[in-house]
Short mmCIF file of C-alpha atoms and ligand atoms in Angstrom, two decimals:
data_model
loop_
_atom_site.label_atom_id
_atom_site.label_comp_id
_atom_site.label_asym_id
_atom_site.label_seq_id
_atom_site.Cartn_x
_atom_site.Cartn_y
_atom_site.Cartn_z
CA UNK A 1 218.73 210.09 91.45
CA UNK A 2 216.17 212.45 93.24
CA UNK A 3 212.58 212.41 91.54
CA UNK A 4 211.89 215.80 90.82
CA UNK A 5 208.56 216.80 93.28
CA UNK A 6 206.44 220.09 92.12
CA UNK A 7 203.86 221.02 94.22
CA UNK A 8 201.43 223.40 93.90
CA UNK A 9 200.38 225.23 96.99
CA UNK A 10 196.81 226.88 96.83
CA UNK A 11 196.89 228.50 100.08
CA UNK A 12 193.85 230.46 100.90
CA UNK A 13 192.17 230.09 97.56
CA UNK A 14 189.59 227.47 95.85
CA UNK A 15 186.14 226.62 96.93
CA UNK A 16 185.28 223.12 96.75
CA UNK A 17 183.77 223.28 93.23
CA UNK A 18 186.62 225.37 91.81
CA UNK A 19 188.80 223.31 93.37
CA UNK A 20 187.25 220.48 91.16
CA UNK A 21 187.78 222.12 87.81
CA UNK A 22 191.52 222.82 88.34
CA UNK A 23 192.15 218.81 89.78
CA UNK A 24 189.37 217.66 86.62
CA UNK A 25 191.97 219.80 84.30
CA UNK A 26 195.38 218.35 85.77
CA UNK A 27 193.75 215.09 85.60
CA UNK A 28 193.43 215.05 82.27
CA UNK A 29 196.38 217.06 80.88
CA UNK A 30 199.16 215.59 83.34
CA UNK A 31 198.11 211.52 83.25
CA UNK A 32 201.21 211.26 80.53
CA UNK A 33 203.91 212.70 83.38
CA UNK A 34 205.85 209.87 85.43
CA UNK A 35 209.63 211.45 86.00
CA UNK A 36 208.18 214.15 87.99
CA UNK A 37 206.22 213.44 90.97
CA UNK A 38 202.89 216.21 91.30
CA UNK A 39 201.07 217.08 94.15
CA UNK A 40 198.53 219.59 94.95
CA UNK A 41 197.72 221.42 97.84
CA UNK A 42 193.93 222.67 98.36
CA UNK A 43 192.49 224.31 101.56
CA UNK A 44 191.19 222.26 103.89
CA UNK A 45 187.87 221.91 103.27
CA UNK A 46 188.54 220.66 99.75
CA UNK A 47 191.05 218.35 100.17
CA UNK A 48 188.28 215.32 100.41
CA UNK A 49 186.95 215.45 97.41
CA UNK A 50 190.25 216.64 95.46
CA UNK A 51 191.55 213.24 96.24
CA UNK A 52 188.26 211.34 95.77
CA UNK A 53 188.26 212.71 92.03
CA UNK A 54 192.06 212.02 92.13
CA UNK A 55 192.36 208.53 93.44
CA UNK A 56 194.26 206.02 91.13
CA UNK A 57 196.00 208.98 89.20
CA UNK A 58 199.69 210.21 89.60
CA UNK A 59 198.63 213.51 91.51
CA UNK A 60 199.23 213.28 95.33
CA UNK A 61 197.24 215.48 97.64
CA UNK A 62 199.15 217.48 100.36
CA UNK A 63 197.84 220.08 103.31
CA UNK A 64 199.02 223.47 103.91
CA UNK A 65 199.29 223.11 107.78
CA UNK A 66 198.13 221.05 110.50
CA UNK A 67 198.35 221.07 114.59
CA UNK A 68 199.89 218.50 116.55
CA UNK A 69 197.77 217.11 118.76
CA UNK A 70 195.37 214.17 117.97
CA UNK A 71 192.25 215.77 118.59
CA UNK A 72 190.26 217.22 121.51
CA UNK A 73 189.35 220.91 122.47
CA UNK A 74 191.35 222.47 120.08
CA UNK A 75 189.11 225.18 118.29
CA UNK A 76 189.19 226.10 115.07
CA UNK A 77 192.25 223.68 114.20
CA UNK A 78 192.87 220.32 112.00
CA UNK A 79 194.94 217.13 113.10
CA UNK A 80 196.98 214.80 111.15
CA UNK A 81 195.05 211.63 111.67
CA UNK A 82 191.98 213.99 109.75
CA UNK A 83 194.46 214.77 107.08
CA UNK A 84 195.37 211.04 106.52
CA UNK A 85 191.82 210.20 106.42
CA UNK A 86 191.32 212.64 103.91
CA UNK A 87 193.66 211.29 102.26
CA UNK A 88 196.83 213.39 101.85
CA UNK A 89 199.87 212.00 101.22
CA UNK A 90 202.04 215.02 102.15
CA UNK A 91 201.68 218.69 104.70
CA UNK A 92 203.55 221.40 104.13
CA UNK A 93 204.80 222.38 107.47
CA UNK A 94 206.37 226.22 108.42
CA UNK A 95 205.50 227.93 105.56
CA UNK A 96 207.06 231.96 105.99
CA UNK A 97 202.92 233.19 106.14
CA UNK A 98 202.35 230.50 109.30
CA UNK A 99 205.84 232.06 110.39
CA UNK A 100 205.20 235.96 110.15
CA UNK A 101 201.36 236.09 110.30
CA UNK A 102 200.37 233.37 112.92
CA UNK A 103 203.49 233.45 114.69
CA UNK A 104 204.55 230.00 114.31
CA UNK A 105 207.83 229.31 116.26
CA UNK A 106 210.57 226.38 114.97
CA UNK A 107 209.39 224.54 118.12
CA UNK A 108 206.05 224.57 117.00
CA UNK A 109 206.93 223.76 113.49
CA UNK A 110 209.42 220.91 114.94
CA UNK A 111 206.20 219.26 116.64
CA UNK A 112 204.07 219.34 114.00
CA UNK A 113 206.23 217.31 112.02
CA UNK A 114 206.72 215.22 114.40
CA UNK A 115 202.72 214.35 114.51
CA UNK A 116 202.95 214.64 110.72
CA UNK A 117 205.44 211.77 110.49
CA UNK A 118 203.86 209.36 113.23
CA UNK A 119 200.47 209.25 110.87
CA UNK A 120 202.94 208.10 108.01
CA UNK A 121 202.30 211.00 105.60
CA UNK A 122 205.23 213.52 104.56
CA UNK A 123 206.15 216.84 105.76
CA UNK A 124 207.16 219.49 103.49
CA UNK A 125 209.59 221.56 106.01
CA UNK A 126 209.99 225.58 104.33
CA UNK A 127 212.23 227.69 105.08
CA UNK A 128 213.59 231.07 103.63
CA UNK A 129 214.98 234.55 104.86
CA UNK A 130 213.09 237.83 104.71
CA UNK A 131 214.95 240.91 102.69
CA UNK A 132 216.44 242.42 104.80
CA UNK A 133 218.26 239.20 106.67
CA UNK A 134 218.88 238.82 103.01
CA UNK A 135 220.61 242.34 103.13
CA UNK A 136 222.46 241.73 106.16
CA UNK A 137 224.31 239.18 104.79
CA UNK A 138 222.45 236.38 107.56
CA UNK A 139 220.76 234.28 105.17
CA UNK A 140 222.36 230.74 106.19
CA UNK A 141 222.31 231.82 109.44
CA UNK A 142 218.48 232.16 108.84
CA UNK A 143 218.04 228.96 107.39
CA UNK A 144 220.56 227.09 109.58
CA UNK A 145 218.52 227.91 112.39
CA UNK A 146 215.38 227.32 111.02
CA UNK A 147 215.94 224.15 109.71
CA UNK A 148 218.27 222.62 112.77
CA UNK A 149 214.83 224.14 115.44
CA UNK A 150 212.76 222.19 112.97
CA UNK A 151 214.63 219.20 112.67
CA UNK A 152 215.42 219.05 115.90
CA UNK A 153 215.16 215.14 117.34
CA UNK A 154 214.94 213.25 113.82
CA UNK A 155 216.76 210.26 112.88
CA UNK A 156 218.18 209.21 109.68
CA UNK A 157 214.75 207.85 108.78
CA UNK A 158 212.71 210.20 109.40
CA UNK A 159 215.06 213.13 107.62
CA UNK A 160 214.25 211.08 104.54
CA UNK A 161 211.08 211.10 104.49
CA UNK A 162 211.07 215.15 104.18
CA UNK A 163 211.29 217.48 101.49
CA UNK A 164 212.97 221.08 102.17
CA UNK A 165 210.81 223.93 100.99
CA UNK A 166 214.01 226.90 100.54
CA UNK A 167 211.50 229.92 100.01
CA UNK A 168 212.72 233.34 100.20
CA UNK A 169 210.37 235.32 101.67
CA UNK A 170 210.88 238.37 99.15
CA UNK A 171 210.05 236.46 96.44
CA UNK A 172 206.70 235.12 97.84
CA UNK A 173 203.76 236.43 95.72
CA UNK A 174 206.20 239.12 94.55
CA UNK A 175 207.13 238.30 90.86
CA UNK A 176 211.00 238.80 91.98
CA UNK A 177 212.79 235.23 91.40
CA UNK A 178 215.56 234.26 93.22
CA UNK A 179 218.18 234.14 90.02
CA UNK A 180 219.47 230.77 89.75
CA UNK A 181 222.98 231.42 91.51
CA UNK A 182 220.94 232.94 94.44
CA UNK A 183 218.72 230.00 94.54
CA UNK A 184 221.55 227.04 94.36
CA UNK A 185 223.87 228.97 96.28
CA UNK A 186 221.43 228.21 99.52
CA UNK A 187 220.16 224.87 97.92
CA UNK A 188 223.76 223.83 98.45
CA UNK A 189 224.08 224.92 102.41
CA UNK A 190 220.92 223.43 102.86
CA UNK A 191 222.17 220.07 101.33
CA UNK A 192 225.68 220.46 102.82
CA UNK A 193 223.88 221.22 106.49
CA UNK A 194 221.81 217.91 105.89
CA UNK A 195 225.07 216.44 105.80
CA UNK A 196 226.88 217.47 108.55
CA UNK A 197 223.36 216.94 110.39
CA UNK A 198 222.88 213.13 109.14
CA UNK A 199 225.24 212.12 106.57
CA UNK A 200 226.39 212.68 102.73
CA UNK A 201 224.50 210.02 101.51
CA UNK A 202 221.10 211.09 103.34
CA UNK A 203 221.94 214.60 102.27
CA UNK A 204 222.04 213.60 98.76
CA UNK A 205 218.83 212.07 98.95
CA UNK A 206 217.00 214.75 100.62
CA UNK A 207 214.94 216.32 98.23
CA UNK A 208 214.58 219.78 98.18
CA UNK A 209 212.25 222.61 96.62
CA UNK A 210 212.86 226.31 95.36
CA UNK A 211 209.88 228.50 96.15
CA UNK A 212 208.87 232.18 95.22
CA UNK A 213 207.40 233.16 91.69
CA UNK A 214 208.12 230.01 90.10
CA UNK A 215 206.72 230.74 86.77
CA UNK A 216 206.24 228.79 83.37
CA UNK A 217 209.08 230.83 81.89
CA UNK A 218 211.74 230.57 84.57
CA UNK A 219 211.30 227.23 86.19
CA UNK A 220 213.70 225.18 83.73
CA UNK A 221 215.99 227.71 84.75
CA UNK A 222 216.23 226.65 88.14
CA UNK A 223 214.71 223.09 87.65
CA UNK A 224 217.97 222.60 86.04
CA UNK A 225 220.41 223.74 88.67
CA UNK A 226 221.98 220.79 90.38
CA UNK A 227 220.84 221.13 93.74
CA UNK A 228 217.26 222.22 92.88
CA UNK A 229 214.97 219.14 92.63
CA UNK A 230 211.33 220.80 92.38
CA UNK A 231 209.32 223.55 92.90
CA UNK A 232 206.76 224.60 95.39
CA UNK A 233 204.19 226.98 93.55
CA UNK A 234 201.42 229.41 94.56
CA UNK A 235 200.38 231.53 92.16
CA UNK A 236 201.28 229.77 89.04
CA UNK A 237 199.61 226.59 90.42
CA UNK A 238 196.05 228.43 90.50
CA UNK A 239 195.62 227.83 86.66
CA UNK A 240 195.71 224.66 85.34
CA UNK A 241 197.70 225.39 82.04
CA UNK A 242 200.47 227.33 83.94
CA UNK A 243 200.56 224.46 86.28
CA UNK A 244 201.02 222.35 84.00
CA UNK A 245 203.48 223.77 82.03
CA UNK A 246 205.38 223.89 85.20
CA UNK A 247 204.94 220.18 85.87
CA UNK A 248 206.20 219.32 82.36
CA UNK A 249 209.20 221.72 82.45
CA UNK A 250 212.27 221.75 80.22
CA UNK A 251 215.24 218.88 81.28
CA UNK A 252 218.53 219.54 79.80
P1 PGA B 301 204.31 232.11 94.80
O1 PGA B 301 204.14 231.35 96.22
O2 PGA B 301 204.63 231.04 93.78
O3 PGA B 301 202.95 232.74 94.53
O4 PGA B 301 205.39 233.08 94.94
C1 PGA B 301 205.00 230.33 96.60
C2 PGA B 301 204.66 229.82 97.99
O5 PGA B 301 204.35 230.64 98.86
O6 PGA B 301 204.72 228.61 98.26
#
């Protein structure tokens, strides 16, 4: 059985002190929730005291990005040994804004999960296809290549200690859901490409996220597809009752 894993990704949003309200919220109202495994993602320079405040709870602490090098004269950029020390658990790793606005290639993405794994925390690999690959019909093409350029040189082990991030980039921030045929359908290739990558039984361990207007009212929906096991949130994850609400979705 796959633990489902909803994550809430903040991206560029949340000074340290607001940052503090929402985690002093979800504290509170999610300390009940143990079949679904919660973990936040705040920018950078909150991420220290988000998991100081959350320390001994059930809410993990991921990072949006990361680079891959230890340290050194890198300007401007964080490495995973910092993010360990700050104390996240997971990174979410080629998100579609690192792709399309800072350019981030699957070789890039490939060796920052490689640094990501060797300081023992766990990447959160996205993927997902623009509209119009959607509209050309090249969508597992898309993915395929995006996930086998990221995966690239992984064993067994290390493939299970990912989750897969499917987010369609037209329903980023957009309000347009993938339905939940759309959303399976590609769940399922994904799954099915694990296994010819690995094997079945890794494949069916693999857990792996829908992302793109998840919303309080549709993510039963797709929680309850069969190849959907959690949800990787940004907007809805910015208020702590929506987030919630997400966390402590509907199970048929
Ligand atoms: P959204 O973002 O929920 O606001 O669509 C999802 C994401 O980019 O991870």
């Amino acid at each position: 059985m796959r633990k489902p894993i909803i994550a809430g990704n903040w991206k560029m949003n949340k000074n340290v002190t607001e940052s503090l309200e929402l985690v002093k919220d979800l504290r509170f109202k999610l300390a009940d929730v143990s079949d679904v495994e919660v973990v936040v993602c705040p920018p950078f320079t909150a991420l220290y005291s988000v998991y100081q405040f959350l320390k001994g709870s059930n809410i993990k602490v991921g990072a949006q990005n990361c680079y891959f090098e230890k340290k050194g004269a890198f300007t401007g950029e964080v490495s995973p040994s910092m993010l360990k020390e700050a104390g996240c658990t997971y990174v979410i790793l080629g998100h579609s804004e690192r792709r399309q606005i800072f350019k981030e290639s699957d070789e890039l993405i490939n060796r920052k999960i490689r640094a990501v794994l060797s300081e023992e925390m766990l990447p959160i690999l996205c993927c997902g296809e623009t509209l119009e690959e959607r509209e050309k019909n090249v969508t597992n093409e898309v993915i395929k290549r995006q996930l086998t350029g990221g995966l690239k040189g992984f064993t067994e082990d290390e493939m299970l200690k990912m989750v897969i991030a499917y987010e369609p980039v037209w329903a980023i921030g957009t309000g347009k859901t993938a339905s939940k045929e759309q959303a399976q359908e590609v769940h399922k290739f994904i799954r099915d490409l694990i296994s010819k990558l690995y094997s079945q039984k890794t494949a069916d361990a693999v857990r792996i996220q829908y992302g793109g207007s998840v919303k309080p009212d549709n993510v039963s929906i797709l929680m309850n597809e069969p190849d959907i096991d959690g949800a990787l949130v940004g907007g809805a994850a910015l208020e702590a009752d929506s987030f919630v609400k997400l966390v402590k979705f509907e199970k048929k």
